[in-house]
C-alpha positions as a printed Julia matrix, in Angstrom:
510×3 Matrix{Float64}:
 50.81   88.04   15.45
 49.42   86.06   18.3
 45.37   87.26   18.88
 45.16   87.28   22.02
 41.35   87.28   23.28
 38.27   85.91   22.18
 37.01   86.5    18.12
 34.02   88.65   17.66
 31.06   87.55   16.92
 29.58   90.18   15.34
 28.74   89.9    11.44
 30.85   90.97    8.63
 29.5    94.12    7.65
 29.63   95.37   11.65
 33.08   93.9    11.91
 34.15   95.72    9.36
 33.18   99.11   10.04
 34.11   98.22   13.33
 30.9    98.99   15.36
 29.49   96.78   17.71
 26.61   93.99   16.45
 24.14   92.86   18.6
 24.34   89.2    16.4
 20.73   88.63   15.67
 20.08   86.19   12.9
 19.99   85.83    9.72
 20.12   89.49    9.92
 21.75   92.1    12.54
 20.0    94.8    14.1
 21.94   97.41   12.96
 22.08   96.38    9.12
 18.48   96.18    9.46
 17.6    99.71   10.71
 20.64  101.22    8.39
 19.29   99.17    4.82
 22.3    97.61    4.73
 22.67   93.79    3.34
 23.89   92.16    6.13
 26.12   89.25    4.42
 26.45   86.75    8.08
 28.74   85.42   10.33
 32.1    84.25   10.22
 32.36   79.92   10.46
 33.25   78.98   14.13
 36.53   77.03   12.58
 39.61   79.1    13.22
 42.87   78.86   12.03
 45.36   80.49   14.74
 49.06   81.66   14.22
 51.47   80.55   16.99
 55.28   81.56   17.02
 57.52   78.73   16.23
 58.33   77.96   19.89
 54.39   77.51   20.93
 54.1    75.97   17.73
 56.77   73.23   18.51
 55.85   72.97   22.04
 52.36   71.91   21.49
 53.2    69.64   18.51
 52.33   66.91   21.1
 49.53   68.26   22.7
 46.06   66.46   21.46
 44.26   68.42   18.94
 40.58   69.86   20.18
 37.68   69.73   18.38
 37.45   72.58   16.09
 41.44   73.83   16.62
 44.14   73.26   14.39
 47.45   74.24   14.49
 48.68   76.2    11.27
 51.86   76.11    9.95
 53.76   79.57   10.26
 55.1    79.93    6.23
 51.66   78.69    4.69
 49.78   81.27    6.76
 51.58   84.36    5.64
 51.81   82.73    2.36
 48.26   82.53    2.62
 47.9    86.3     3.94
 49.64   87.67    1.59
 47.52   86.5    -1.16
 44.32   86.87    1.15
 44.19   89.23    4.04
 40.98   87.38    5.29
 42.72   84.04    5.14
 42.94   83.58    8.8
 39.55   82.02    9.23
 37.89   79.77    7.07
 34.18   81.86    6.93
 30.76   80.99    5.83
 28.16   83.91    5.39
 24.58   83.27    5.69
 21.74   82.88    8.42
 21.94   81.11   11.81
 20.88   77.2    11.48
 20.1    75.97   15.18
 22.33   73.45   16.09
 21.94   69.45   16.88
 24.21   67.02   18.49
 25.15   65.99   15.41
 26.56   69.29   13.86
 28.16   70.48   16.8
 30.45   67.09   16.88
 33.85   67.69   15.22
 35.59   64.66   15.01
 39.34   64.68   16.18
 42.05   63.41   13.82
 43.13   60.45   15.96
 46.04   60.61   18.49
 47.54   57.29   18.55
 48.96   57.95   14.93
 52.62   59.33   14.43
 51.31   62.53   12.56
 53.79   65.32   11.71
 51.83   68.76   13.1
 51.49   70.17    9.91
 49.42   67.4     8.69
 47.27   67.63   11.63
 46.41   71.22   10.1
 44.38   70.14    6.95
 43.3    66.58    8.24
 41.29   68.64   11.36
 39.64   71.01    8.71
 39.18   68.31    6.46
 37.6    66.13    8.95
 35.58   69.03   10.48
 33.95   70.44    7.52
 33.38   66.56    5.72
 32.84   63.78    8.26
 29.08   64.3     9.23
 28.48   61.49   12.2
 25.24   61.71   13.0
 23.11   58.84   14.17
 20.32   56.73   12.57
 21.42   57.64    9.41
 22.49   55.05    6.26
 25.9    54.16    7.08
 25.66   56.14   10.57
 26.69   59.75    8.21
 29.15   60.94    5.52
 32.59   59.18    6.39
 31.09   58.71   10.01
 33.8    56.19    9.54
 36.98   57.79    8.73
 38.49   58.72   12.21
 38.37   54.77   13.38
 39.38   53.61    9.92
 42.22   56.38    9.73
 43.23   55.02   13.81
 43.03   51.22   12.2
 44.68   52.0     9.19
 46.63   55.02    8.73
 49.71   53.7     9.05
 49.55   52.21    5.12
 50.6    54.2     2.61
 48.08   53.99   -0.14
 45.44   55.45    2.1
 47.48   57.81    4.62
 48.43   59.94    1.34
 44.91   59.38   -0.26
 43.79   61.24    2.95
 46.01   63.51    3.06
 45.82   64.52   -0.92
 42.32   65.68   -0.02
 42.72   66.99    3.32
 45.43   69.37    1.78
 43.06   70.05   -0.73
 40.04   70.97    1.11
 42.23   73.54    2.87
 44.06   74.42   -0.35
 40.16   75.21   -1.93
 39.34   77.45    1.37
 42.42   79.76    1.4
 44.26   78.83   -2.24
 47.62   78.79   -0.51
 50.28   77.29   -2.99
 52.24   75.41   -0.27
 48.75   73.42    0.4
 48.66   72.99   -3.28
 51.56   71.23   -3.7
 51.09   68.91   -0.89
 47.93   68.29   -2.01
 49.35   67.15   -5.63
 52.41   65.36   -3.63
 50.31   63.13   -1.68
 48.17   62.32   -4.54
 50.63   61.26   -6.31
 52.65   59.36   -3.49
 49.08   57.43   -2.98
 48.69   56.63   -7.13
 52.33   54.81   -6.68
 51.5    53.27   -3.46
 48.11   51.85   -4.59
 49.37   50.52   -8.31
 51.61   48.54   -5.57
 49.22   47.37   -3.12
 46.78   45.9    -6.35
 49.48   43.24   -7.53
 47.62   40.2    -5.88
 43.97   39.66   -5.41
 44.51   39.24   -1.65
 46.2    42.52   -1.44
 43.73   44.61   -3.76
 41.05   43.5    -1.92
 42.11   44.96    1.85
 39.54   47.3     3.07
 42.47   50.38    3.29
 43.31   49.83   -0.73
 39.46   50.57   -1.62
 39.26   53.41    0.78
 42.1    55.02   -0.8
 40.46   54.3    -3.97
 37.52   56.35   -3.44
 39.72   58.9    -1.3
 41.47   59.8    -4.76
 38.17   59.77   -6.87
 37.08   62.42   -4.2
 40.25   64.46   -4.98
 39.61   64.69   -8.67
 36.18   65.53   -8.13
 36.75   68.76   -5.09
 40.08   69.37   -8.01
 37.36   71.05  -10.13
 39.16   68.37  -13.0
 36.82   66.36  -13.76
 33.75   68.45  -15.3
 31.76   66.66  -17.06
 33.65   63.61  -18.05
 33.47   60.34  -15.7
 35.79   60.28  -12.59
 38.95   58.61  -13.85
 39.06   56.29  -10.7
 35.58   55.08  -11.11
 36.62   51.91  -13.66
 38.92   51.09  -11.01
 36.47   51.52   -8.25
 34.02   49.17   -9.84
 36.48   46.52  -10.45
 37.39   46.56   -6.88
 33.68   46.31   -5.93
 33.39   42.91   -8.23
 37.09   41.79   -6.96
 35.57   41.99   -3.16
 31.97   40.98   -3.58
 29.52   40.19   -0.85
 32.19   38.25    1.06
 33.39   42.1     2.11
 30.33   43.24    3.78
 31.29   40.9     6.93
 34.15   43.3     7.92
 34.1    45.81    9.88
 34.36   48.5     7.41
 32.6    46.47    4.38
 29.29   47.73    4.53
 29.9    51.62    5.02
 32.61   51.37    2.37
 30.47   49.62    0.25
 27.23   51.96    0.42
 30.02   55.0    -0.06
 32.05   53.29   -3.08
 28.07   52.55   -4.97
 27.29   56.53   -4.38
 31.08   57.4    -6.04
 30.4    54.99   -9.07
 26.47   54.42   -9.61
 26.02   58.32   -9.27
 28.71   59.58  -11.31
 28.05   56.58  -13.82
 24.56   58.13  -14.57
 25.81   61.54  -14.08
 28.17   60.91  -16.91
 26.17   59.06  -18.94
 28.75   56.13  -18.78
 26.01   53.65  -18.03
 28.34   50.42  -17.42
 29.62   51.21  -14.17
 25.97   52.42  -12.51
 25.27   48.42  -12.52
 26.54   46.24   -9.41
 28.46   43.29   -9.24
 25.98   40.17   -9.39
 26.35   39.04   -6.47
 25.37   42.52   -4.92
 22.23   42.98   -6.97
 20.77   39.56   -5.89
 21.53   40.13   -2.24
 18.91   38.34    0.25
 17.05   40.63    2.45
 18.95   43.51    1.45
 18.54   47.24    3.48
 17.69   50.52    2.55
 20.89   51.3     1.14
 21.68   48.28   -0.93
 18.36   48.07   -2.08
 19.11   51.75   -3.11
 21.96   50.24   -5.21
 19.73   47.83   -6.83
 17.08   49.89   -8.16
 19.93   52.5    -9.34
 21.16   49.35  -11.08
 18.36   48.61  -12.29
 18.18   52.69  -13.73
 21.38   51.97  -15.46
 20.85   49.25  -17.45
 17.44   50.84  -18.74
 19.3    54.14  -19.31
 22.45   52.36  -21.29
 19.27   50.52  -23.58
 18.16   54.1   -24.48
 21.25   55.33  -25.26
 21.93   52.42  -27.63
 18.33   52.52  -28.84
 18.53   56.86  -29.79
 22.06   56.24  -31.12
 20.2    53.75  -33.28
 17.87   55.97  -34.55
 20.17   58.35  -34.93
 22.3    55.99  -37.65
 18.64   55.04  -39.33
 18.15   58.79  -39.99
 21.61   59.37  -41.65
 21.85   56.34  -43.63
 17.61   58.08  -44.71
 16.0    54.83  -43.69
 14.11   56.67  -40.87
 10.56   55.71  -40.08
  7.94   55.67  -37.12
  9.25   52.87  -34.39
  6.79   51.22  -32.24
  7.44   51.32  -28.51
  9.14   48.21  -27.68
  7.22   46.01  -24.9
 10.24   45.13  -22.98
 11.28   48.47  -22.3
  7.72   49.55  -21.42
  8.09   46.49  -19.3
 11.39   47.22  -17.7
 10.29   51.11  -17.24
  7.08   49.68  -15.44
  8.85   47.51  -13.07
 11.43   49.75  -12.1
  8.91   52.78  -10.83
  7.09   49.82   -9.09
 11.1    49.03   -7.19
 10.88   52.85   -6.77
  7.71   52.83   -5.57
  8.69   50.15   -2.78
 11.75   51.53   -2.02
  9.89   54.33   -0.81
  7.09   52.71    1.15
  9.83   50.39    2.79
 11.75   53.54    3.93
 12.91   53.79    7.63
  9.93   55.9     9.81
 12.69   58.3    11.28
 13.71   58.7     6.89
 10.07   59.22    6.12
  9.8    62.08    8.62
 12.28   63.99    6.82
  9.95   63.91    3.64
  6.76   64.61    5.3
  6.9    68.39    3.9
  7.72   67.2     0.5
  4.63   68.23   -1.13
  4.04   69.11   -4.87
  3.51   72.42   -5.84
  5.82   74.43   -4.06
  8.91   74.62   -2.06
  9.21   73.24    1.18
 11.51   76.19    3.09
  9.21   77.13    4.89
  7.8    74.29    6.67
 11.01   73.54    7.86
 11.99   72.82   11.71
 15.53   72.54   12.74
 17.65   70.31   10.69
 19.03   67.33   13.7
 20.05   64.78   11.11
 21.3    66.67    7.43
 22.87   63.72    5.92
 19.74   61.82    5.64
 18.24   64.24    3.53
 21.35   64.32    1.38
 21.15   60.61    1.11
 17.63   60.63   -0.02
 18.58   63.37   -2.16
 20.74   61.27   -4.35
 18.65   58.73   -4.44
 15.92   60.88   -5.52
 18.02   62.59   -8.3
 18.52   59.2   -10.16
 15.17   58.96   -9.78
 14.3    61.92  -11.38
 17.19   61.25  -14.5
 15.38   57.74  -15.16
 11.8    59.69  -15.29
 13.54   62.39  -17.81
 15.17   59.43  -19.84
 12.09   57.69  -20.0
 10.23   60.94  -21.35
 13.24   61.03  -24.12
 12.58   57.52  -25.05
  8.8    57.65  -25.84
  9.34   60.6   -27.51
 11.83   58.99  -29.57
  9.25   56.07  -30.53
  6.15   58.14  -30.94
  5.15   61.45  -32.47
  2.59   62.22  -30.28
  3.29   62.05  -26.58
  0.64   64.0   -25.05
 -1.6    61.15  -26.88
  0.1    58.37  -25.31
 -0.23   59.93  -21.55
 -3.93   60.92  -21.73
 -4.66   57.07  -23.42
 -7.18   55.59  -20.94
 -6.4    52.07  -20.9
 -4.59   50.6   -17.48
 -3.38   47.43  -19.38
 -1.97   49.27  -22.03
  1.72   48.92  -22.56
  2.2    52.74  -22.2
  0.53   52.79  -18.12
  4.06   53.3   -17.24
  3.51   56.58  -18.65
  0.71   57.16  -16.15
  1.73   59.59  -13.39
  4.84   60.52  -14.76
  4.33   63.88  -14.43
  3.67   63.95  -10.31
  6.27   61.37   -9.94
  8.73   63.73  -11.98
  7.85   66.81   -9.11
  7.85   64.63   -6.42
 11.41   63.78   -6.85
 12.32   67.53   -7.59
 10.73   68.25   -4.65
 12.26   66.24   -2.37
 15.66   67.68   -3.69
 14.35   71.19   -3.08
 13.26   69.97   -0.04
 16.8    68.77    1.07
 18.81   71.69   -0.02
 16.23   73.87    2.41
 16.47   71.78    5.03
 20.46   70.67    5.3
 22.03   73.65    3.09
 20.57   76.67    3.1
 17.81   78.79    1.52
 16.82   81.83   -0.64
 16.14   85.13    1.52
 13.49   88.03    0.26
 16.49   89.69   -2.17
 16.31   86.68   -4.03
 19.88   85.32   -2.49
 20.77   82.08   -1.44
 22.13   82.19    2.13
 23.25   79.47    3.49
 23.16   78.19    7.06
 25.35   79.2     9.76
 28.24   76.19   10.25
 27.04   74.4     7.22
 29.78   71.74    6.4
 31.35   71.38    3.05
 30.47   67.91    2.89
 26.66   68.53    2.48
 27.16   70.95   -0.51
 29.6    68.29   -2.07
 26.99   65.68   -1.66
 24.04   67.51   -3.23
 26.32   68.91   -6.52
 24.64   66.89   -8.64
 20.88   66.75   -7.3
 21.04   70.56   -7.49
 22.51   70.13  -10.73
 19.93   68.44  -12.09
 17.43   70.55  -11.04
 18.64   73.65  -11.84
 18.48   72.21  -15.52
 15.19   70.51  -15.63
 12.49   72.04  -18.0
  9.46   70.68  -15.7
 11.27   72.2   -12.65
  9.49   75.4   -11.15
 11.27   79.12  -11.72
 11.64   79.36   -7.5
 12.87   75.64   -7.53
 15.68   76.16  -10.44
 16.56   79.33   -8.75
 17.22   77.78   -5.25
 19.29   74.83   -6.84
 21.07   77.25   -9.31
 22.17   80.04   -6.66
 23.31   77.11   -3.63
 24.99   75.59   -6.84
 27.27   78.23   -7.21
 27.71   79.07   -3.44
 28.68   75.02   -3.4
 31.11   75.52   -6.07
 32.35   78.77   -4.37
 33.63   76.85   -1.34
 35.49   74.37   -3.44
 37.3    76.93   -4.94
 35.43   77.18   -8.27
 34.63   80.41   -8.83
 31.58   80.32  -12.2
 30.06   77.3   -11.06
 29.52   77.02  -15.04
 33.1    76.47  -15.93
């Protein structure tokens, strides 16, 4: 049926037992004064069920921010295997809102789109395009709604889109009808991209390496991909070589760029499939290059040294078999290469934006950050700097793995008291190791969510999916480290598996 008034917005415990909720945040009133856990607030998306007549009648009226029109058969397919389907919902503790976070971008009008694939691209757009301004590349597929207006209209990247719009939804209310759209369009784009990448010319349009990364973002919210390297990311990188510098003049060149490095360099070292974390040569000599490419060239950099001590321990490895194993000097040009890229790191840092540096002014070893935090305006930066920081932190750890590797005696070689040594790169490594695990920490508090007094991670009111997808592996890696703190591995761990939860992954082990 039709609901005919406004929603409640009392929490879910009130709603449920059907009393009224005065709404106060992150806990109610009444749960308060009763003991009860008060679990938070329904998401202000709503999915609403129209008759068919409404439903055809307003097929051409233009979609508002944060409404979508369902589809009658995939809602009560949806109901009957979820009663609470009709609303997409996100528990957890009010998070003031800013411009940016309030803006839901509308899928755009001037497109030919059937009404049932206004549904998931709406929810899709409102829960992952995060426009917010001064921001690297202006927010998370800040881009999509003018690209999708310029370029929908191809095939390769109007079912790319689709696939994971259809997806996103499929992940929030696991209806099979979404499902199989979801696999439909992916495969409709895999047949209409193999077509579009017959010529150079062709391969190298700016919608054929949108859709590119569109489909490496399906396998990756799929819950396929694990722990294995994103089958699209070969492809990706070729595509990055096949356009070059020459691409960043367009209009979409540089945003697509900066997205298409995070999709391969990250998930390159993520994987520990080294060769595709390295850019193209002409990106990593770049003249005068910004905060993001410059990004791009010191995780470059990280991959190339990481790939040299994989070879190197595999090599070691072989000399113990074969029972030729014996003590290995360091070698000087890795010491070398280690030492110059913590000074890049170093300067990438200093030669941060003021407005970036402000969001890692709380960032302080030797303890988490939550509560120094002030309202969150600008999210995405802090999930930018996030990533950045997590590579960071995996070249410290497989720096640690190499000397270890070399020498017997590490604790030796960081206490030796010589500056021009060849181990100084070893000096600081510890603080430099926190700092980035702090600045994770940091980010998770300030754009996610945080732990309450139960020991629970709740996560902010209206927190979009995109900001969870975008810190998986930062959290990931922290939740893992052995030099991260118990409070910081617990923080990453438990908004690790409420991430996972909302992409439909229930053990966020698995």
């Amino acid at each position: 049926m039709v609901f005919p008034g406004r929603r409640s917005t009392g929490c879910f415990v009130c709603r449920e037992r059907k009393v009224k909720c005065d709404g106060a945040r992150p806990a109610c009133a009444r749960c308060t004064k009763f003991g009860r856990k008060c679990i938070g607030y329904p998401d202000s998306f709503k999915f609403r069920l129209y008759d068919s007549t409404s439903f055809q009648n307003e097929a051409s009226t233009p979609l508002r921010p944060g409404h979508v029109r369902a589809n009658p058969a995939t809602v009560q397919e949806g109901k009957r295997r979820d009663p609470s389907v009709g609303t997409a919902q996100a528990t957890g503790h009010d998070h003031p809102k800013s411009p940016s976070q309030s803006q839901s971008p509308s899928v755009p009008q001037c497109l030919s789109i059937a009404s049932w694939e206004l549904w998931p691209l709406s929810y899709f757009f409102h829960q992952h395009v995060l426009i917010v301004h001064r921001s690297p590349c202006g927010g998370h597929l800040a881009f999509l709604p003018d690209l999708y207006r310029d370029k929908g209209s191809e095939p390769c990247l109007k079912h790319a889109v689709l696939s994971v719009a259809y997806l996103t939804l499929f992940n929030s209310n696991r209806s099979h009808f979404l499902w199989t759209q979801a696999r439909n369009n992916y495969s409709t784009a895999l047949v209409a991209l193999a077509a579009s990448l017959n010529t150079p010319e062709s391969a190298a349009r700016d919608e054929v390496f949108a859709a590119s990364l569109f489909l490496s973002m399906f396998i990756d919210l799929s819950n396929e991909r694990k722990n294995s390297l994103n089958a699209h990311i070969p492809g990706i990188h070729a595509l990055m070589q096949l356009r070059g510098v020459a691409a960043l003049r367009g209009k979409y060149g540089r945003v697509l760029l900066a997205w298409a490095f995070m999709q391969s360099q990250i998930q390159a070292i993520a994987s520990n499939d080294f060769g595709y974390g390295c850019l193209p040569a002409p990106l990593s000599t770049m003249e005068n290059p910004d905060s993001v490419c410059r990004a791009g060239i010191v995780i470059s950099m990280i991959s190339k040294f990481c790939a040299s001590v994989r070879y190197f321990k595999e090599y070691m490895q072989f000399q113990f078999q074969s029972g030729c194993a014996s003590t290995t000097e360091p070698s000087f040009e890795m010491l070398e290469q280690a030492g110059s890229i913590m000074s890049q790191i170093d300067s990438w840092h200093a030669r941060l934006p003021r407005h970036w540096k402000a969001k890692l002014k709380d960032a302080t070893p030797g303890g988490l950050p939550k509560e120094r935090i002030s309202a969150s305006e600008d999210p995405w930066t802090t999930c930018f700097v996030a990533i950045i920081s997590a590579t960071h932190l995996f070249f410290y750890l497989q720096f640690l793995e190499y000397c270890e590797c070399v020498t017997p005696n590490l604790e030796a070689l960081k206490a030796l008291p010589n500056e021009n040594s060849i181990y100084c790169p070893l000096y600081g490594i510890g603080g430099r190791i926190q700092d980035s695990i702090n600045i994770i920490c940091l980010s998770v508090s300030y754009a996610l969510g945080s732990m309450n007094i139960h020991g629970g991670f709740e996560p902010f009111h209206n927190t979009k999916h995109g900001i969870g997808y975008n810190l998986l592996w930062p959290m990931s890696l922290v939740a893992t480290c052995q030099f991260a703190m118990t409070e910081q591995a617990q923080l990453c761990q438990r908004a690790l598996a409420y991430t996972w939860s909302t992409m439909g992954r229930v053990d966020s082990s698995s």
